[in-house]
PDB file of C-alpha atoms and ligand atoms in Angstrom:
ATOM      1  CA  MET H  61     -82.230  26.492  53.378  1.00 55.00           C
ATOM      2  CA  LEU H  62     -81.645  22.838  54.163  1.00 60.00           C
ATOM      3  CA  GLU H  63     -77.953  23.551  54.542  1.00 57.00           C
ATOM      4  CA  THR H  64     -78.605  26.267  57.062  1.00 54.00           C
ATOM      5  CA  LEU H  65     -81.003  24.070  58.963  1.00 55.00           C
ATOM      6  CA  GLU H  66     -78.552  21.197  59.115  1.00 56.00           C
ATOM      7  CA  ARG H  67     -75.775  23.358  60.458  1.00 52.00           C
ATOM      8  CA  GLU H  68     -77.829  25.389  62.868  1.00 48.00           C
ATOM      9  CA  THR H  69     -79.859  22.604  64.417  1.00 46.00           C
ATOM     10  CA  PRO H  70     -78.194  22.282  67.813  1.00 47.00           C
ATOM     11  CA  ALA H  71     -76.734  18.898  68.621  1.00 54.00           C
ATOM     12  CA  PRO H  72     -78.019  16.336  69.238  1.00 66.00           C
ATOM     13  CA  GLY H  73     -81.195  17.544  67.543  1.00 84.00           C
ATOM     14  CA  ALA H  74     -84.562  15.899  67.689  1.00 95.00           C
ATOM     15  CA  PRO H  75     -84.651  12.123  67.976  1.00 97.00           C
ATOM     16  CA  ARG H  76     -85.598  10.427  64.717  1.00 97.00           C
ATOM     17  CA  VAL H  77     -87.474   7.195  65.062  1.00 97.00           C
ATOM     18  CA  GLY H  78     -88.309   4.785  62.249  1.00 95.00           C
ATOM     19  CA  LEU H  79     -91.114   2.242  62.362  1.00 95.00           C
ATOM     20  CA  THR H  80     -90.887  -0.608  59.947  1.00 92.00           C
ATOM     21  CA  GLY H  81     -92.587  -3.961  59.579  1.00 90.00           C
ATOM     22  CA  PRO H  82     -94.994  -5.773  57.281  1.00 88.00           C
ATOM     23  CA  PRO H  83     -98.250  -4.157  56.150  1.00 88.00           C
ATOM     24  CA  GLY H  84    -100.991  -4.677  58.701  1.00 91.00           C
ATOM     25  CA  ALA H  85     -98.651  -5.174  61.676  1.00 93.00           C
ATOM     26  CA  GLY H  86    -100.094  -2.059  63.257  1.00 94.00           C
ATOM     27  CA  LYS H  87     -97.437   0.587  62.638  1.00 94.00           C
ATOM     28  CA  SER H  88     -99.938   3.381  62.059  1.00 92.00           C
ATOM     29  CA  THR H  89    -102.020   2.333  65.047  1.00 94.00           C
ATOM     30  CA  LEU H  90     -98.876   2.271  67.187  1.00 96.00           C
ATOM     31  CA  LEU H  91     -97.925   5.751  65.983  1.00 95.00           C
ATOM     32  CA  ASP H  92    -101.363   6.935  66.924  1.00 93.00           C
ATOM     33  CA  ALA H  93    -100.975   5.418  70.392  1.00 95.00           C
ATOM     34  CA  LEU H  94     -97.503   6.969  70.781  1.00 95.00           C
ATOM     35  CA  VAL H  95     -98.870  10.381  69.879  1.00 94.00           C
ATOM     36  CA  ARG H  96    -101.525   9.989  72.545  1.00 92.00           C
ATOM     37  CA  THR H  97     -98.854   9.055  75.091  1.00 95.00           C
ATOM     38  CA  LEU H  98     -96.146  11.581  74.184  1.00 95.00           C
ATOM     39  CA  ARG H  99     -98.221  14.580  73.227  1.00 94.00           C
ATOM     40  CA  PRO H 100     -99.746  15.134  76.708  1.00 94.00           C
ATOM     41  CA  ARG H 101     -96.161  15.382  78.005  1.00 95.00           C
ATOM     42  CA  GLY H 102     -95.800  18.518  75.921  1.00 94.00           C
ATOM     43  CA  GLU H 103     -93.673  16.929  73.214  1.00 95.00           C
ATOM     44  CA  THR H 104     -94.300  18.072  69.632  1.00 96.00           C
ATOM     45  CA  LEU H 105     -94.272  15.338  67.018  1.00 96.00           C
ATOM     46  CA  ALA H 106     -93.845  15.091  63.269  1.00 95.00           C
ATOM     47  CA  ILE H 107     -94.884  11.928  61.467  1.00 94.00           C
ATOM     48  CA  VAL H 108     -93.703  11.036  57.983  1.00 91.00           C
ATOM     49  CA  ALA H 109     -95.458   8.104  56.351  1.00 89.00           C
ATOM     50  CA  VAL H 110     -93.437   6.702  53.459  1.00 85.00           C
ATOM     51  CA  ASP H 111     -95.283   4.486  51.032  1.00 75.00           C
ATOM     52  CA  PRO H 112     -93.151   3.598  48.018  1.00 67.00           C
ATOM     53  CA  SER H 113     -95.798   1.283  46.590  1.00 65.00           C
ATOM     54  CA  SER H 114     -98.494   3.905  46.489  1.00 59.00           C
ATOM     55  CA  GLN H 115     -98.368   4.800  42.789  1.00 53.00           C
ATOM     56  CA  GLN H 116    -101.963   5.547  41.943  1.00 42.00           C
ATOM     57  CA  SER H 117    -104.417   4.275  44.502  1.00 42.00           C
ATOM     58  CA  GLY H 118    -103.420   6.248  47.571  1.00 43.00           C
ATOM     59  CA  GLY H 119    -105.726   3.988  49.508  1.00 42.00           C
ATOM     60  CA  ALA H 120    -103.188   3.010  52.116  1.00 45.00           C
ATOM     61  CA  LEU H 121    -102.221   6.604  52.675  1.00 46.00           C
ATOM     62  CA  LEU H 122    -105.772   7.717  53.154  1.00 44.00           C
ATOM     63  CA  GLY H 123    -106.204   4.855  55.599  1.00 46.00           C
ATOM     64  CA  ASP H 124    -103.171   6.023  57.506  1.00 51.00           C
ATOM     65  CA  ARG H 125    -104.379   9.584  57.545  1.00 50.00           C
ATOM     66  CA  ALA H 126    -107.636   8.479  59.035  1.00 46.00           C
ATOM     67  CA  ARG H 127    -105.954   6.286  61.604  1.00 48.00           C
ATOM     68  CA  VAL H 128    -103.223   8.620  62.756  1.00 54.00           C
ATOM     69  CA  ARG H 129    -105.815  11.133  63.684  1.00 53.00           C
ATOM     70  CA  SER H 130    -105.090  12.048  67.277  1.00 51.00           C
ATOM     71  CA  GLY H 131    -103.504  15.307  66.307  1.00 49.00           C
ATOM     72  CA  ALA H 132    -105.930  16.435  63.640  1.00 57.00           C
ATOM     73  CA  ALA H 133    -106.561  19.801  65.276  1.00 72.00           C
ATOM     74  CA  ASP H 134    -103.285  19.971  67.206  1.00 83.00           C
ATOM     75  CA  GLU H 135    -100.467  22.207  65.970  1.00 86.00           C
ATOM     76  CA  GLY H 136     -98.003  20.152  67.950  1.00 92.00           C
ATOM     77  CA  VAL H 137     -98.557  17.177  65.652  1.00 93.00           C
ATOM     78  CA  PHE H 138     -97.694  17.210  61.966  1.00 92.00           C
ATOM     79  CA  LEU H 139     -98.435  14.390  59.556  1.00 89.00           C
ATOM     80  CA  ARG H 140     -97.019  14.134  56.053  1.00 87.00           C
ATOM     81  CA  SER H 141     -97.475  11.235  53.671  1.00 85.00           C
ATOM     82  CA  MET H 142     -94.937  10.710  50.923  1.00 81.00           C
ATOM     83  CA  ALA H 143     -95.595   8.455  47.971  1.00 75.00           C
ATOM     84  CA  ALA H 144     -93.220   7.433  45.211  1.00 63.00           C
ATOM     85  CA  ARG H 145     -95.253   9.209  42.555  1.00 57.00           C
ATOM     86  CA  ASP H 146     -94.582  12.599  44.152  1.00 53.00           C
ATOM     87  CA  GLN H 147     -90.833  12.349  43.954  1.00 55.00           C
ATOM     88  CA  LEU H 148     -88.581  13.367  41.102  1.00 55.00           C
ATOM     89  CA  GLY H 149     -85.217  12.861  42.790  1.00 59.00           C
ATOM     90  CA  GLY H 150     -86.233   9.627  44.458  1.00 66.00           C
ATOM     91  CA  LEU H 151     -88.172   8.929  47.583  1.00 71.00           C
ATOM     92  CA  ALA H 152     -85.069   8.596  49.741  1.00 75.00           C
ATOM     93  CA  GLU H 153     -83.839  12.079  48.877  1.00 77.00           C
ATOM     94  CA  ALA H 154     -87.215  13.659  49.479  1.00 81.00           C
ATOM     95  CA  THR H 155     -87.684  11.769  52.715  1.00 86.00           C
ATOM     96  CA  ARG H 156     -84.329  12.869  54.117  1.00 88.00           C
ATOM     97  CA  ALA H 157     -85.070  16.456  53.168  1.00 87.00           C
ATOM     98  CA  GLY H 158     -88.456  16.283  54.855  1.00 90.00           C
ATOM     99  CA  VAL H 159     -87.126  14.658  57.997  1.00 92.00           C
ATOM    100  CA  THR H 160     -84.254  17.163  58.258  1.00 91.00           C
ATOM    101  CA  ILE H 161     -86.633  20.104  58.127  1.00 91.00           C
ATOM    102  CA  LEU H 162     -89.082  18.553  60.554  1.00 94.00           C
ATOM    103  CA  ALA H 163     -86.318  17.630  63.017  1.00 94.00           C
ATOM    104  CA  ALA H 164     -85.530  21.332  63.293  1.00 93.00           C
ATOM    105  CA  ALA H 165     -89.114  22.228  64.088  1.00 94.00           C
ATOM    106  CA  PHE H 166     -90.456  19.341  66.190  1.00 96.00           C
ATOM    107  CA  ASP H 167     -89.247  17.588  69.330  1.00 97.00           C
ATOM    108  CA  ARG H 168     -89.343  14.177  67.654  1.00 97.00           C
ATOM    109  CA  VAL H 169     -89.754  12.848  64.128  1.00 97.00           C
ATOM    110  CA  LEU H 170     -91.380   9.469  63.519  1.00 96.00           C
ATOM    111  CA  VAL H 171     -91.081   7.798  60.125  1.00 94.00           C
ATOM    112  CA  GLU H 172     -93.364   4.938  59.121  1.00 93.00           C
ATOM    113  CA  THR H 173     -92.315   2.756  56.232  1.00 88.00           C
ATOM    114  CA  VAL H 174     -93.495  -0.581  54.920  1.00 78.00           C
ATOM    115  CA  GLY H 175     -90.961  -3.242  55.759  1.00 65.00           C
ATOM    116  CA  VAL H 176     -90.378  -4.535  52.293  1.00 59.00           C
ATOM    117  CA  GLY H 177     -87.369  -3.882  50.128  1.00 59.00           C
ATOM    118  CA  GLN H 178     -85.433  -0.700  49.671  1.00 65.00           C
ATOM    119  CA  SER H 179     -87.532   1.648  51.802  1.00 65.00           C
ATOM    120  CA  GLU H 180     -86.610  -0.331  54.900  1.00 69.00           C
ATOM    121  CA  VAL H 181     -82.893  -0.095  54.200  1.00 71.00           C
ATOM    122  CA  GLU H 182     -83.287   3.602  53.575  1.00 78.00           C
ATOM    123  CA  VAL H 183     -85.173   4.337  56.759  1.00 85.00           C
ATOM    124  CA  ALA H 184     -82.518   2.478  58.776  1.00 86.00           C
ATOM    125  CA  SER H 185     -79.899   4.994  57.631  1.00 88.00           C
ATOM    126  CA  LEU H 186     -82.216   7.946  58.179  1.00 91.00           C
ATOM    127  CA  VAL H 187     -83.237   7.435  61.807  1.00 95.00           C
ATOM    128  CA  ASP H 188     -81.512   7.181  65.184  1.00 96.00           C
ATOM    129  CA  THR H 189     -83.733   4.409  66.456  1.00 96.00           C
ATOM    130  CA  LEU H 190     -85.275   1.748  64.264  1.00 95.00           C
ATOM    131  CA  VAL H 191     -88.356  -0.064  65.552  1.00 96.00           C
ATOM    132  CA  TYR H 192     -89.557  -3.275  63.973  1.00 93.00           C
ATOM    133  CA  VAL H 193     -93.274  -3.874  64.437  1.00 94.00           C
ATOM    134  CA  ALA H 194     -94.449  -7.477  64.140  1.00 93.00           C
ATOM    135  CA  SER H 195     -97.866  -8.968  64.622  1.00 91.00           C
ATOM    136  CA  PRO H 196     -98.608 -12.340  66.206  1.00 91.00           C
ATOM    137  CA  GLY H 197     -98.009 -15.321  63.995  1.00 82.00           C
ATOM    138  CA  ALA H 198     -95.771 -13.179  61.790  1.00 72.00           C
ATOM    139  CA  GLY H 199     -93.380 -16.068  61.537  1.00 74.00           C
ATOM    140  CA  ASP H 200     -90.946 -18.311  63.282  1.00 78.00           C
ATOM    141  CA  LEU H 201     -87.298 -17.673  63.931  1.00 80.00           C
ATOM    142  CA  LEU H 202     -86.184 -19.079  60.591  1.00 80.00           C
ATOM    143  CA  GLN H 203     -88.501 -16.747  58.710  1.00 80.00           C
ATOM    144  CA  PHE H 204     -87.279 -13.721  60.662  1.00 81.00           C
ATOM    145  CA  MET H 205     -83.686 -14.703  59.945  1.00 80.00           C
ATOM    146  CA  LYS H 206     -84.368 -15.266  56.241  1.00 78.00           C
ATOM    147  CA  ALA H 207     -86.107 -11.903  55.984  1.00 77.00           C
ATOM    148  CA  GLY H 208     -83.074 -10.294  57.617  1.00 79.00           C
ATOM    149  CA  VAL H 209     -85.164  -8.379  60.138  1.00 81.00           C
ATOM    150  CA  LEU H 210     -83.066  -9.265  63.169  1.00 83.00           C
ATOM    151  CA  GLU H 211     -79.877  -7.253  62.556  1.00 84.00           C
ATOM    152  CA  ALA H 212     -80.847  -3.632  62.162  1.00 87.00           C
ATOM    153  CA  PRO H 213     -83.698  -2.790  64.553  1.00 91.00           C
ATOM    154  CA  ASP H 214     -82.957  -1.272  67.966  1.00 94.00           C
ATOM    155  CA  LEU H 215     -86.331  -2.204  69.363  1.00 96.00           C
ATOM    156  CA  PHE H 216     -88.864  -4.914  68.537  1.00 95.00           C
ATOM    157  CA  VAL H 217     -92.532  -4.400  69.200  1.00 97.00           C
ATOM    158  CA  VAL H 218     -94.916  -7.321  68.940  1.00 96.00           C
ATOM    159  CA  ASN H 219     -98.304  -5.727  68.501  1.00 97.00           C
ATOM    160  CA  LYS H 220    -101.804  -7.127  68.970  1.00 97.00           C
ATOM    161  CA  ALA H 221    -100.951  -8.731  72.301  1.00 97.00           C
ATOM    162  CA  ASP H 222    -104.715  -8.650  72.884  1.00 97.00           C
ATOM    163  CA  LEU H 223    -104.984 -11.574  70.472  1.00 93.00           C
ATOM    164  CA  GLY H 224    -103.511 -13.933  73.052  1.00 91.00           C
ATOM    165  CA  PRO H 225    -100.575 -16.328  73.380  1.00 93.00           C
ATOM    166  CA  ALA H 226     -99.564 -16.115  69.713  1.00 93.00           C
ATOM    167  CA  ALA H 227     -98.073 -12.686  70.448  1.00 94.00           C
ATOM    168  CA  GLU H 228     -95.958 -14.137  73.257  1.00 94.00           C
ATOM    169  CA  ARG H 229     -94.702 -16.872  70.958  1.00 93.00           C
ATOM    170  CA  THR H 230     -93.696 -14.330  68.312  1.00 93.00           C
ATOM    171  CA  ALA H 231     -91.921 -12.239  70.964  1.00 94.00           C
ATOM    172  CA  GLY H 232     -90.109 -15.364  72.129  1.00 92.00           C
ATOM    173  CA  GLU H 233     -88.965 -16.182  68.600  1.00 91.00           C
ATOM    174  CA  LEU H 234     -87.607 -12.672  68.163  1.00 91.00           C
ATOM    175  CA  ALA H 235     -85.888 -12.538  71.539  1.00 91.00           C
ATOM    176  CA  GLY H 236     -84.352 -15.950  70.932  1.00 88.00           C
ATOM    177  CA  GLY H 237     -83.064 -14.906  67.537  1.00 88.00           C
ATOM    178  CA  LEU H 238     -81.323 -11.792  68.803  1.00 85.00           C
ATOM    179  CA  GLY H 239     -78.687 -13.791  70.636  1.00 76.00           C
ATOM    180  CA  LEU H 240     -77.748 -15.730  67.517  1.00 76.00           C
ATOM    181  CA  GLY H 241     -76.596 -13.354  64.824  1.00 72.00           C
ATOM    182  CA  GLU H 242     -74.285 -10.398  64.531  1.00 73.00           C
ATOM    183  CA  ARG H 243     -75.742  -7.165  65.826  1.00 73.00           C
ATOM    184  CA  ARG H 244     -75.267  -3.802  64.163  1.00 73.00           C
ATOM    185  CA  ASP H 245     -74.423  -2.384  67.581  1.00 80.00           C
ATOM    186  CA  ALA H 246     -72.842  -4.843  69.996  1.00 81.00           C
ATOM    187  CA  GLY H 247     -73.365  -2.536  72.987  1.00 87.00           C
ATOM    188  CA  TRP H 248     -77.138  -2.490  72.804  1.00 92.00           C
ATOM    189  CA  THR H 249     -79.486  -5.440  73.207  1.00 92.00           C
ATOM    190  CA  PRO H 250     -82.788  -4.566  71.542  1.00 95.00           C
ATOM    191  CA  PRO H 251     -85.738  -4.948  73.889  1.00 96.00           C
ATOM    192  CA  VAL H 252     -88.663  -7.023  72.653  1.00 97.00           C
ATOM    193  CA  LEU H 253     -91.912  -5.485  73.869  1.00 98.00           C
ATOM    194  CA  LEU H 254     -95.454  -6.806  73.777  1.00 97.00           C
ATOM    195  CA  VAL H 255     -98.096  -4.168  73.173  1.00 98.00           C
ATOM    196  CA  SER H 256    -101.638  -3.669  72.077  1.00 98.00           C
ATOM    197  CA  ALA H 257    -101.634  -0.475  70.082  1.00 97.00           C
ATOM    198  CA  ARG H 258    -105.385  -0.701  69.731  1.00 95.00           C
ATOM    199  CA  ASP H 259    -105.940  -0.833  73.498  1.00 96.00           C
ATOM    200  CA  GLY H 260    -103.019   1.400  74.391  1.00 95.00           C
ATOM    201  CA  ALA H 261    -101.388  -1.361  76.448  1.00 97.00           C
ATOM    202  CA  GLY H 262     -97.605  -1.329  76.761  1.00 98.00           C
ATOM    203  CA  ILE H 263     -97.178   1.996  74.990  1.00 98.00           C
ATOM    204  CA  GLU H 264     -95.511   3.649  78.004  1.00 97.00           C
ATOM    205  CA  ALA H 265     -92.838   0.945  77.855  1.00 98.00           C
ATOM    206  CA  VAL H 266     -92.281   1.694  74.161  1.00 98.00           C
ATOM    207  CA  ALA H 267     -91.865   5.402  74.932  1.00 98.00           C
ATOM    208  CA  GLU H 268     -89.412   4.523  77.707  1.00 98.00           C
ATOM    209  CA  ALA H 269     -87.393   2.205  75.480  1.00 98.00           C
ATOM    210  CA  LEU H 270     -87.180   4.909  72.804  1.00 98.00           C
ATOM    211  CA  GLY H 271     -85.856   7.323  75.418  1.00 97.00           C
ATOM    212  CA  ALA H 272     -83.360   4.792  76.748  1.00 97.00           C
ATOM    213  CA  HIS H 273     -81.997   4.071  73.286  1.00 97.00           C
ATOM    214  CA  PHE H 274     -81.591   7.731  72.431  1.00 96.00           C
ATOM    215  CA  GLU H 275     -79.775   8.257  75.727  1.00 95.00           C
ATOM    216  CA  TYR H 276     -77.532   5.302  74.952  1.00 95.00           C
ATOM    217  CA  LEU H 277     -76.688   6.831  71.564  1.00 95.00           C
ATOM    218  CA  SER H 278     -76.159  10.315  72.954  1.00 93.00           C
ATOM    219  CA  ALA H 279     -73.663   9.037  75.515  1.00 89.00           C
ATOM    220  CA  GLY H 280     -70.161   8.608  74.178  1.00 76.00           C
ATOM    221  CA  GLY H 281     -70.690  10.197  70.777  1.00 84.00           C
ATOM    222  CA  ARG H 282     -72.471   7.231  69.266  1.00 92.00           C
ATOM    223  CA  LEU H 283     -75.255   9.383  67.893  1.00 94.00           C
ATOM    224  CA  ALA H 284     -72.962  11.513  65.734  1.00 90.00           C
ATOM    225  CA  GLY H 285     -71.284   8.391  64.397  1.00 89.00           C
ATOM    226  CA  ARG H 286     -74.533   6.727  63.494  1.00 91.00           C
ATOM    227  CA  ARG H 287     -75.886   9.819  61.776  1.00 91.00           C
ATOM    228  CA  ARG H 288     -72.658  10.247  59.859  1.00 90.00           C
ATOM    229  CA  ARG H 289     -72.775   6.640  58.613  1.00 90.00           C
ATOM    230  CA  GLY H 290     -76.423   7.151  57.698  1.00 91.00           C
ATOM    231  CA  VAL H 291     -75.609  10.195  55.605  1.00 90.00           C
ATOM    232  CA  GLU H 292     -72.744   8.342  53.903  1.00 92.00           C
ATOM    233  CA  ALA H 293     -75.037   5.467  52.986  1.00 90.00           C
ATOM    234  CA  TRP H 294     -77.692   7.871  51.733  1.00 89.00           C
ATOM    235  CA  LEU H 295     -75.184   9.848  49.670  1.00 91.00           C
ATOM    236  CA  LEU H 296     -73.809   6.714  48.007  1.00 92.00           C
ATOM    237  CA  ARG H 297     -77.292   5.465  47.200  1.00 88.00           C
ATOM    238  CA  ALA H 298     -78.395   8.831  45.846  1.00 88.00           C
ATOM    239  CA  LEU H 299     -75.372   8.981  43.519  1.00 92.00           C
ATOM    240  CA  GLU H 300     -75.869   5.397  42.463  1.00 90.00           C
ATOM    241  CA  THR H 301     -79.547   5.979  41.705  1.00 86.00           C
ATOM    242  CA  ARG H 302     -78.659   8.857  39.401  1.00 88.00           C
ATOM    243  CA  TYR H 303     -75.439   7.688  37.785  1.00 91.00           C
ATOM    244  CA  GLY H 304     -75.054   4.009  38.609  1.00 90.00           C
ATOM    245  CA  SER H 305     -71.821   2.568  39.954  1.00 91.00           C
ATOM    246  CA  TYR H 306     -70.081   4.386  37.089  1.00 91.00           C
ATOM    247  CA  GLY H 307     -70.671   7.696  38.840  1.00 92.00           C
ATOM    248  CA  ILE H 308     -69.107   6.528  42.083  1.00 94.00           C
ATOM    249  CA  GLU H 309     -66.121   5.119  40.159  1.00 94.00           C
ATOM    250  CA  GLN H 310     -65.616   8.531  38.574  1.00 92.00           C
ATOM    251  CA  LEU H 311     -65.256  10.000  42.061  1.00 93.00           C
ATOM    252  CA  GLY H 312     -62.639   7.434  43.038  1.00 94.00           C
ATOM    253  CA  GLY H 313     -64.825   4.796  44.649  1.00 94.00           C
ATOM    254  CA  GLU H 314     -66.957   4.467  47.756  1.00 93.00           C
ATOM    255  CA  THR H 315     -64.255   5.276  50.294  1.00 93.00           C
ATOM    256  CA  ALA H 316     -63.356   8.443  48.434  1.00 92.00           C
ATOM    257  CA  VAL H 317     -66.996   9.521  48.389  1.00 92.00           C
ATOM    258  CA  ARG H 318     -67.323   8.920  52.150  1.00 90.00           C
ATOM    259  CA  GLY H 319     -64.231  11.015  52.702  1.00 88.00           C
ATOM    260  CA  ARG H 320     -65.740  13.907  50.786  1.00 87.00           C
ATOM    261  CA  LEU H 321     -68.460  14.319  53.360  1.00 83.00           C
ATOM    262  CA  ASP H 322     -66.896  16.878  55.662  1.00 75.00           C
ATOM    263  CA  GLU H 323     -67.837  16.879  59.296  1.00 62.00           C
ATOM    264  CA  GLY H 324     -70.711  19.298  59.751  1.00 61.00           C
ATOM    265  CA  ALA H 325     -71.248  19.859  56.049  1.00 68.00           C
ATOM    266  CA  SER H 326     -74.698  19.479  54.605  1.00 81.00           C
ATOM    267  CA  ALA H 327     -75.536  16.154  53.016  1.00 84.00           C
ATOM    268  CA  PHE H 328     -77.519  17.978  50.348  1.00 86.00           C
ATOM    269  CA  ALA H 329     -74.631  20.286  49.475  1.00 87.00           C
ATOM    270  CA  ALA H 330     -72.291  17.297  49.263  1.00 89.00           C
ATOM    271  CA  LEU H 331     -74.682  15.515  46.930  1.00 90.00           C
ATOM    272  CA  ALA H 332     -74.984  18.579  44.689  1.00 90.00           C
ATOM    273  CA  HIS H 333     -71.193  19.051  44.483  1.00 89.00           C
ATOM    274  CA  LEU H 334     -70.455  15.416  43.781  1.00 92.00           C
ATOM    275  CA  ALA H 335     -73.229  15.208  41.191  1.00 93.00           C
ATOM    276  CA  ASP H 336     -71.730  18.234  39.453  1.00 92.00           C
ATOM    277  CA  GLU H 337     -68.350  16.553  39.366  1.00 92.00           C
ATOM    278  CA  ILE H 338     -69.760  13.401  37.849  1.00 93.00           C
ATOM    279  CA  GLU H 339     -71.669  15.378  35.239  1.00 92.00           C
ATOM    280  CA  GLU H 340     -68.489  17.198  34.275  1.00 91.00           C
ATOM    281  CA  THR H 341     -66.761  13.903  33.630  1.00 87.00           C
ATOM    282  CA  LEU H 342     -69.732  12.841  31.556  1.00 82.00           C
ATOM    283  CA  GLY H 343     -69.363  16.012  29.503  1.00 78.00           C
ATOM    284  CA  LYS H 344     -73.011  16.866  29.877  1.00 60.00           C
ATOM    285  CA  PRO H 345     -74.125  20.459  29.689  1.00 57.00           C
ATOM    286  CA  ARG H 346     -75.297  21.630  33.080  1.00 52.00           C
TER     287      ARG H 346
HETATM  288  N1  GDP C 134    -106.403  -6.729  67.612  1.00 67.74           N
HETATM  289  C1  GDP C 134    -105.623  -5.710  67.315  1.00 67.74           C
HETATM  290  N2  GDP C 134    -105.655  -5.151  66.097  1.00 67.74           N
HETATM  291  C2  GDP C 134    -104.834  -4.118  65.832  1.00 67.74           C
HETATM  292  C3  GDP C 134    -103.943  -3.612  66.798  1.00 67.74           C
HETATM  293  N3  GDP C 134    -103.240  -2.600  66.229  1.00 67.74           N
HETATM  294  C4  GDP C 134    -103.680  -2.486  64.967  1.00 67.74           C
HETATM  295  N4  GDP C 134    -104.650  -3.397  64.716  1.00 67.74           N
HETATM  296  C5  GDP C 134    -105.385  -3.581  63.456  1.00 67.74           C
HETATM  297  O1  GDP C 134    -104.506  -4.071  62.466  1.00 67.74           O
HETATM  298  C6  GDP C 134    -104.835  -3.534  61.189  1.00 67.74           C
HETATM  299  C7  GDP C 134    -103.620  -2.866  60.571  1.00 67.74           C
HETATM  300  O2  GDP C 134    -103.238  -1.748  61.357  1.00 67.74           O
HETATM  301  P1  GDP C 134    -102.338  -0.582  60.769  1.00 67.74           P
HETATM  302  O3  GDP C 134    -101.981   0.296  61.917  1.00 67.74           O
HETATM  303  O4  GDP C 134    -102.956   0.053  59.595  1.00 67.74           O
HETATM  304  O5  GDP C 134    -101.064  -1.407  60.279  1.00 67.74           O
HETATM  305  P2  GDP C 134     -99.825  -0.906  59.387  1.00 67.74           P
HETATM  306  O6  GDP C 134    -100.087  -1.360  57.984  1.00 67.74           O
HETATM  307  O7  GDP C 134     -98.643  -1.623  59.966  1.00 67.74           O
HETATM  308  O8  GDP C 134     -99.711   0.578  59.504  1.00 67.74           O
HETATM  309  C8  GDP C 134    -105.972  -2.554  61.418  1.00 67.74           C
HETATM  310  O9  GDP C 134    -107.165  -3.208  61.116  1.00 67.74           O
HETATM  311  C9  GDP C 134    -105.888  -2.266  62.916  1.00 67.74           C
HETATM  312  O10 GDP C 134    -107.121  -1.921  63.461  1.00 67.74           O
HETATM  313  C10 GDP C 134    -103.931  -4.210  68.094  1.00 67.74           C
HETATM  314  O11 GDP C 134    -103.192  -3.836  69.009  1.00 67.74           O
HETATM  315  N5  GDP C 134    -104.786  -5.255  68.280  1.00 67.74           N
HETATM  316 MG1   MG C 135     -99.624   2.105  58.111  1.00 67.74          MG
END
């Protein structure tokens, strides 16, 4: 079913937006504000909240459910929380499957993930536009650079602007840092926006920036390229999670694996085929 969906979803398909950033920055509140801005325009929205740390408590997820509440009785808004404990094949595999299905059914898919560790890397390869949400006083330039948050995001949102000048300082640090390092995409300078998700201030500008970035990607075939690279990265990680680097060696190395991903073929089918091949070399019964 996923295969069919992937092939039949007309290009370019629904925009996929990732929100990352430290806990408490206001990602869920921002999502809530975005829903309230985009939904009245007639856009349908799916939200996937990924919480890899949520093993038993579920507290954060319940909090998110309560907060992202605008669409509680609205069929045009879908909210799904995914926690590590639910997933047999790994959170990244389940998340991609979920996002692929939702992208076929909704006008836009928004993925929230905590900006720590592997989940952030994974969401970057899953979405078209990556948004980094920071709160005031989140750090100075050196801290942002050390944390490696400057390279991947396509848009920076400094939330809680209602708290005063600290938000402007954080925005300044981020904007200043963007000119320094290598960018993932040299043709796009990520905007740095000040918002108050709580008050709904600056949310229109966020919606506009999301639209502008998706348009930028759609022009000149950049979108297809980015999605392809995202699938490659996902496929390599999925194989590595299951079989270690040994598995990828059995297939002839990373470049060989990338080459096996035919244009238009389903990522899930590719993973299944390649996993079968590795298992054959391992001599395991299937
Ligand atoms: N002052 C202020 N507080 C906010 C704003 N947005 C979110 N918060 C608060 O920040 C805390 C964390 O918000 P949440 O959306 O759960 O952050 P997340 O962990 O990044 O999803 C909550 O107490 C929110 O009420 C804002 O724009 N201004
Ligand atoms: Mg949250």
